[in-house]
Amino acid sequence: MTTQEISPGDVLLDIQSMELRYGAAVAVRDISLKVKRGQLVAVIGNNGAGKSSMVKGATGLVAPSGGKVLFRGADTTRMSAHAKVGQGLVMVPEGRLIFPDQSVEDNLVLGAYVHGGLKGGRAKQTRDKVLELFPRLKERLGQQAGSMSGGEQQMLAIARGLMAEPQLLIIDELSLGLAPKIVDQLMGVLSALNRAGLTILLVEQLASYALAIADHAYVIANGRVAREGPSRVLARDPEVMEAFLGRKKPAA
Ligand SMILES: Nc1ncnc2c1ncn2[C@@H]1O[C@H](COP(=O)(O)OP(=O)(O)OP(=O)(O)O)[C@@H](O)[C@H]1O
């Protein structure tokens, strides 16, 4: 599913001093962040901290007003979102944005559009691998996507992202509107995908879930990086815990 042309440890995504504005409003003030091949990196932070805006700047949906976005070593700051998908930078957006009136199968085909849909044998192979990961979707290929549960729709959004054969999969707010049990299941899927070699950037408000599966994490506040480090360390940082995990002291 992922191509192996880059050696382990290479930096896939390198955001350098990003600034992003909506008119006069500054959403991202100064964010620098790296994701190395093979990592699962979490970005946590409260509502309005600038996480989604950073992702939009990284994926080309909104042009940053300052700084650089390097992907696989090349400056992609001004590259379109579509071109970036072709390079392997794929996003599962906040709110999933699946096509509710289309079938599960059609939603998957749309994920492969960047490689010419399912016409090629390679895309069919990718589809089979993706459906192995999500047997629930395999059983529902003909079902209207909008009639599935929230958890199933999130599975479909991830599966559709995988159809584009990402080098890096960015997932914005996986947990949005989902019950804790479903969030747990989906986090398990992401962890398994990462162990199988997929590089993931997980942007998540539910910090404890994200820190539990990530190698490395960034805490965003007011459009800046407030903290950065190994997830294990951040999960025990009293300030991070108090601000995001609702606890006053590190767990014993
Ligand atoms: N299209 C927009 N136009 C103007 N301001 C925006 C726009 N989108 C976001 N903002 C503002 O930018 C700031 C950062 O928002 P952003 O959505 O990036 O934060 P976030 O950390 O992802 O929060 P959430 O988890 O609630 O989405 C907020 O103050 C928000 O109101």
Short mmCIF file of C-alpha atoms and ligand atoms in Angstrom, two decimals:
data_model
loop_
_atom_site.label_atom_id
_atom_site.label_comp_id
_atom_site.label_asym_id
_atom_site.label_seq_id
_atom_site.Cartn_x
_atom_site.Cartn_y
_atom_site.Cartn_z
CA MET A 1 0.00 0.00 0.00
CA THR A 2 2.86 2.34 0.79
CA THR A 3 5.82 2.49 -1.54
CA GLN A 4 9.21 1.84 -0.01
CA GLU A 5 11.36 4.21 -2.05
CA ILE A 6 12.45 6.32 0.93
CA SER A 7 14.69 4.94 3.67
CA PRO A 8 13.44 4.75 7.26
CA GLY A 9 13.96 7.90 9.27
CA ASP A 10 13.61 10.21 6.29
CA VAL A 11 11.50 13.24 6.97
CA LEU A 12 8.30 13.00 4.92
CA LEU A 13 6.60 16.17 6.08
CA ASP A 14 8.58 19.18 7.25
CA ILE A 15 6.53 22.24 8.19
CA GLN A 16 8.81 25.20 8.76
CA SER A 17 7.51 28.27 10.64
CA MET A 18 4.04 28.14 9.09
CA GLU A 19 1.80 31.16 9.36
CA LEU A 20 -1.76 30.99 8.03
CA ARG A 21 -4.34 33.76 7.99
CA TYR A 22 -7.99 34.06 7.07
CA GLY A 23 -8.06 37.72 6.07
CA ALA A 24 -6.98 39.63 9.15
CA ALA A 25 -7.46 36.63 11.50
CA VAL A 26 -4.28 34.68 12.23
CA ALA A 27 -5.11 30.97 12.76
CA VAL A 28 -1.52 29.64 12.66
CA ARG A 29 1.13 31.98 14.07
CA ASP A 30 4.30 29.92 13.97
CA ILE A 31 4.22 26.13 13.68
CA SER A 32 7.20 23.93 12.84
CA LEU A 33 6.63 20.19 12.77
CA LYS A 34 8.30 17.11 11.32
CA VAL A 35 6.93 13.67 10.51
CA LYS A 36 9.46 10.97 9.70
CA ARG A 37 8.70 7.94 7.59
CA GLY A 38 7.21 5.17 9.73
CA GLN A 39 6.15 7.43 12.60
CA LEU A 40 2.70 7.98 14.06
CA VAL A 41 2.75 11.61 15.15
CA ALA A 42 -0.08 13.18 17.15
CA VAL A 43 -1.09 16.84 17.13
CA ILE A 44 -3.24 17.76 20.11
CA GLY A 45 -4.71 21.03 21.33
CA ASN A 46 -7.95 22.66 22.33
CA ASN A 47 -10.75 23.94 20.11
CA GLY A 48 -9.58 26.77 17.92
CA ALA A 49 -5.87 26.19 18.62
CA GLY A 50 -5.12 26.12 14.91
CA LYS A 51 -4.74 22.38 14.30
CA SER A 52 -7.14 22.09 11.35
CA SER A 53 -5.78 25.27 9.81
CA MET A 54 -2.26 23.85 10.01
CA VAL A 55 -3.48 20.69 8.25
CA LYS A 56 -5.19 22.78 5.55
CA GLY A 57 -1.95 24.69 5.07
CA ALA A 58 0.07 21.46 4.88
CA THR A 59 -2.26 19.75 2.40
CA GLY A 60 -2.68 22.77 0.12
CA LEU A 61 -6.37 23.43 0.83
CA VAL A 62 -5.47 26.92 2.11
CA ALA A 63 -2.24 28.67 1.14
CA PRO A 64 -0.04 29.51 4.15
CA SER A 65 0.81 33.21 4.44
CA GLY A 66 4.29 32.43 5.72
CA GLY A 67 6.81 29.63 6.16
CA LYS A 68 7.35 26.49 4.11
CA VAL A 69 5.83 23.04 3.69
CA LEU A 70 8.34 20.47 2.48
CA PHE A 71 7.10 17.04 1.47
CA ARG A 72 9.63 14.30 0.67
CA GLY A 73 12.30 16.97 0.62
CA ALA A 74 10.64 19.21 -1.99
CA ASP A 75 9.11 22.62 -1.34
CA THR A 76 5.36 22.09 -1.81
CA THR A 77 4.19 25.31 -0.12
CA ARG A 78 2.39 26.53 -3.25
CA MET A 79 1.40 23.13 -4.63
CA SER A 80 -2.34 22.39 -5.04
CA ALA A 81 -4.06 19.88 -2.77
CA HIS A 82 -4.73 17.65 -5.78
CA ALA A 83 -1.07 17.61 -6.80
CA LYS A 84 -0.07 16.79 -3.23
CA VAL A 85 -2.42 13.79 -3.16
CA GLY A 86 -0.62 12.59 -6.28
CA GLN A 87 2.67 12.87 -4.35
CA GLY A 88 1.27 10.76 -1.50
CA LEU A 89 0.09 13.42 0.96
CA VAL A 90 -3.46 12.31 1.69
CA MET A 91 -5.93 13.65 4.23
CA VAL A 92 -8.99 12.21 5.94
CA PRO A 93 -10.79 15.50 6.67
CA GLU A 94 -12.58 16.59 9.82
CA GLY A 95 -16.24 15.55 9.49
CA ARG A 96 -15.23 12.70 7.09
CA LEU A 97 -16.80 14.34 3.99
CA ILE A 98 -17.75 11.03 2.41
CA PHE A 99 -20.34 11.13 -0.37
CA PRO A 100 -23.50 10.12 1.54
CA ASP A 101 -25.67 9.36 -1.51
CA GLN A 102 -23.04 7.16 -3.15
CA SER A 103 -22.44 3.53 -2.28
CA VAL A 104 -19.50 2.40 -0.15
CA GLU A 105 -17.91 0.98 -3.30
CA ASP A 106 -18.28 4.27 -5.21
CA ASN A 107 -16.74 6.18 -2.31
CA LEU A 108 -13.74 3.85 -2.45
CA VAL A 109 -13.42 4.25 -6.22
CA LEU A 110 -13.40 8.03 -5.75
CA GLY A 111 -10.47 7.61 -3.35
CA ALA A 112 -8.49 5.99 -6.15
CA TYR A 113 -9.25 8.77 -8.67
CA VAL A 114 -5.72 10.08 -8.38
CA HIS A 115 -4.47 6.78 -9.84
CA GLY A 116 -7.17 6.69 -12.54
CA GLY A 117 -9.88 4.94 -10.50
CA LEU A 118 -10.13 1.16 -10.36
CA LYS A 119 -9.23 0.60 -14.00
CA GLY A 120 -5.70 -0.50 -13.25
CA GLY A 121 -4.82 -3.82 -11.59
CA ARG A 122 -2.84 -1.98 -8.92
CA ALA A 123 -5.91 -0.09 -7.69
CA LYS A 124 -7.90 -3.32 -7.53
CA GLN A 125 -5.16 -4.86 -5.39
CA THR A 126 -5.21 -1.82 -3.12
CA ARG A 127 -8.99 -2.12 -2.84
CA ASP A 128 -8.72 -5.78 -1.82
CA LYS A 129 -6.10 -4.96 0.83
CA VAL A 130 -8.21 -2.08 2.16
CA LEU A 131 -11.31 -4.28 2.36
CA GLU A 132 -9.31 -6.92 4.25
CA LEU A 133 -8.59 -4.27 6.86
CA PHE A 134 -12.24 -3.26 7.04
CA PRO A 135 -14.40 -6.40 6.69
CA ARG A 136 -17.36 -4.32 7.85
CA LEU A 137 -17.09 -2.27 4.65
CA LYS A 138 -16.69 -5.38 2.53
CA GLU A 139 -20.08 -6.58 3.76
CA ARG A 140 -21.62 -3.21 2.88
CA LEU A 141 -20.15 -2.39 -0.53
CA GLY A 142 -23.58 -1.71 -2.06
CA GLN A 143 -24.96 0.25 0.90
CA GLN A 144 -25.53 3.99 0.67
CA ALA A 145 -22.61 5.50 2.62
CA GLY A 146 -24.80 8.04 4.43
CA SER A 147 -26.96 5.27 5.91
CA MET A 148 -24.05 3.71 7.83
CA SER A 149 -23.22 4.42 11.47
CA GLY A 150 -20.79 7.22 12.36
CA GLY A 151 -18.04 4.70 13.11
CA GLU A 152 -18.57 2.90 9.81
CA GLN A 153 -18.50 6.23 7.96
CA GLN A 154 -15.20 7.08 9.63
CA MET A 155 -13.87 3.64 8.59
CA LEU A 156 -14.95 4.47 5.03
CA ALA A 157 -13.23 7.85 5.18
CA ILE A 158 -9.98 6.16 6.28
CA ALA A 159 -10.42 3.40 3.67
CA ARG A 160 -11.01 6.00 0.95
CA GLY A 161 -7.81 7.76 2.03
CA LEU A 162 -5.89 4.48 1.79
CA MET A 163 -7.17 3.98 -1.76
CA ALA A 164 -5.00 6.95 -2.78
CA GLU A 165 -1.93 4.92 -1.64
CA PRO A 166 -0.62 7.52 0.82
CA GLN A 167 2.98 8.00 1.82
CA LEU A 168 1.57 10.05 4.70
CA LEU A 169 -2.03 9.86 5.90
CA ILE A 170 -3.24 12.89 7.85
CA ILE A 171 -6.38 12.29 9.91
CA ASP A 172 -8.21 15.31 11.28
CA GLU A 173 -10.44 14.66 14.33
CA LEU A 174 -11.01 10.94 14.00
CA SER A 175 -13.12 10.92 17.17
CA LEU A 176 -15.61 13.64 16.17
CA GLY A 177 -19.11 12.59 17.28
CA LEU A 178 -18.15 8.97 17.98
CA ALA A 179 -18.70 6.87 21.11
CA PRO A 180 -15.53 6.05 23.13
CA LYS A 181 -15.75 2.35 22.25
CA ILE A 182 -15.76 3.15 18.52
CA VAL A 183 -12.91 5.66 18.95
CA ASP A 184 -10.93 2.89 20.69
CA GLN A 185 -11.55 0.49 17.80
CA LEU A 186 -10.53 3.04 15.17
CA MET A 187 -7.40 4.00 17.12
CA GLY A 188 -6.56 0.27 17.12
CA VAL A 189 -6.92 0.22 13.33
CA LEU A 190 -4.60 3.25 12.98
CA SER A 191 -2.05 1.67 15.28
CA ALA A 192 -2.12 -1.55 13.22
CA LEU A 193 -1.77 0.41 9.97
CA ASN A 194 1.24 2.22 11.42
CA ARG A 195 2.85 -1.04 12.55
CA ALA A 196 2.34 -2.30 8.99
CA GLY A 197 4.42 0.65 7.73
CA LEU A 198 2.02 3.52 7.13
CA THR A 199 3.16 6.95 8.31
CA ILE A 200 0.35 8.82 10.08
CA LEU A 201 -0.23 12.35 11.36
CA LEU A 202 -3.17 12.21 13.75
CA VAL A 203 -4.76 15.56 14.64
CA GLU A 204 -7.00 14.95 17.60
CA GLN A 205 -8.78 16.80 20.36
CA LEU A 206 -9.07 13.67 22.54
CA ALA A 207 -5.46 13.84 23.65
CA SER A 208 -5.37 10.70 25.77
CA TYR A 209 -6.42 8.49 22.83
CA ALA A 210 -3.93 10.08 20.47
CA LEU A 211 -1.01 10.00 22.93
CA ALA A 212 -1.72 6.32 23.67
CA ILE A 213 -0.91 5.24 20.09
CA ALA A 214 1.53 7.94 18.88
CA ASP A 215 5.35 7.84 18.99
CA HIS A 216 5.79 11.58 19.08
CA ALA A 217 3.41 14.47 19.72
CA TYR A 218 3.01 18.20 19.36
CA VAL A 219 0.75 20.33 21.56
CA ILE A 220 -0.68 23.34 19.71
CA ALA A 221 -1.99 26.41 21.53
CA ASN A 222 -2.83 29.81 20.04
CA GLY A 223 -1.40 28.90 16.67
CA ARG A 224 2.00 27.88 18.06
CA VAL A 225 3.74 24.71 19.22
CA ALA A 226 3.46 24.82 23.01
CA ARG A 227 5.12 21.46 23.66
CA GLU A 228 6.77 18.72 21.65
CA GLY A 229 8.21 15.36 22.56
CA PRO A 230 7.74 11.61 22.82
CA SER A 231 4.08 10.83 23.54
CA ARG A 232 4.99 8.85 26.65
CA VAL A 233 6.70 11.90 28.09
CA LEU A 234 3.94 14.34 27.16
CA ALA A 235 1.28 12.02 28.60
CA ARG A 236 3.00 12.43 31.97
CA ASP A 237 3.69 16.16 31.69
CA PRO A 238 1.60 17.79 34.45
CA GLU A 239 0.76 20.89 32.38
CA VAL A 240 -0.28 18.86 29.36
CA MET A 241 -2.30 16.57 31.56
CA GLU A 242 -4.06 19.40 33.27
CA ALA A 243 -4.84 21.26 30.05
CA PHE A 244 -5.85 18.32 27.87
CA LEU A 245 -6.27 15.16 29.88
CA GLY A 246 -8.33 16.52 32.76
CA ARG A 247 -5.98 15.20 35.44
CA LYS A 248 -3.85 17.09 37.93
CA LYS A 249 -1.03 14.61 38.52
CA PRO A 250 0.81 12.05 36.41
CA ALA A 251 -0.54 8.52 36.71
CA ALA A 252 1.52 6.31 39.02
N1 LIG B 1 -12.45 29.83 7.33
C1 LIG B 1 -12.12 30.56 8.40
N2 LIG B 1 -12.27 31.91 8.41
C2 LIG B 1 -11.91 32.64 9.49
N3 LIG B 1 -11.38 32.13 10.61
C3 LIG B 1 -11.23 30.80 10.67
C4 LIG B 1 -11.59 29.94 9.58
N4 LIG B 1 -11.32 28.65 9.93
C5 LIG B 1 -10.82 28.72 11.18
N5 LIG B 1 -10.76 29.99 11.63
C6 LIG B 1 -10.25 30.45 12.92
O1 LIG B 1 -8.90 30.04 13.04
C7 LIG B 1 -8.62 29.64 14.37
C8 LIG B 1 -8.07 28.21 14.37
O2 LIG B 1 -9.12 27.32 13.97
P1 LIG B 1 -8.85 25.78 13.64
O3 LIG B 1 -10.12 25.21 13.12
O4 LIG B 1 -7.64 25.67 12.83
O5 LIG B 1 -8.56 25.22 15.10
P2 LIG B 1 -8.56 23.73 15.60
O6 LIG B 1 -7.45 23.63 16.56
O7 LIG B 1 -8.56 22.79 14.46
O8 LIG B 1 -9.95 23.63 16.35
P3 LIG B 1 -11.15 22.61 16.08
O9 LIG B 1 -10.70 21.35 16.65
O10 LIG B 1 -12.29 23.26 16.81
O11 LIG B 1 -11.35 22.58 14.58
C9 LIG B 1 -9.92 29.79 15.15
O12 LIG B 1 -9.89 31.03 15.81
C10 LIG B 1 -10.98 29.79 14.07
O13 LIG B 1 -12.11 30.54 14.45
#
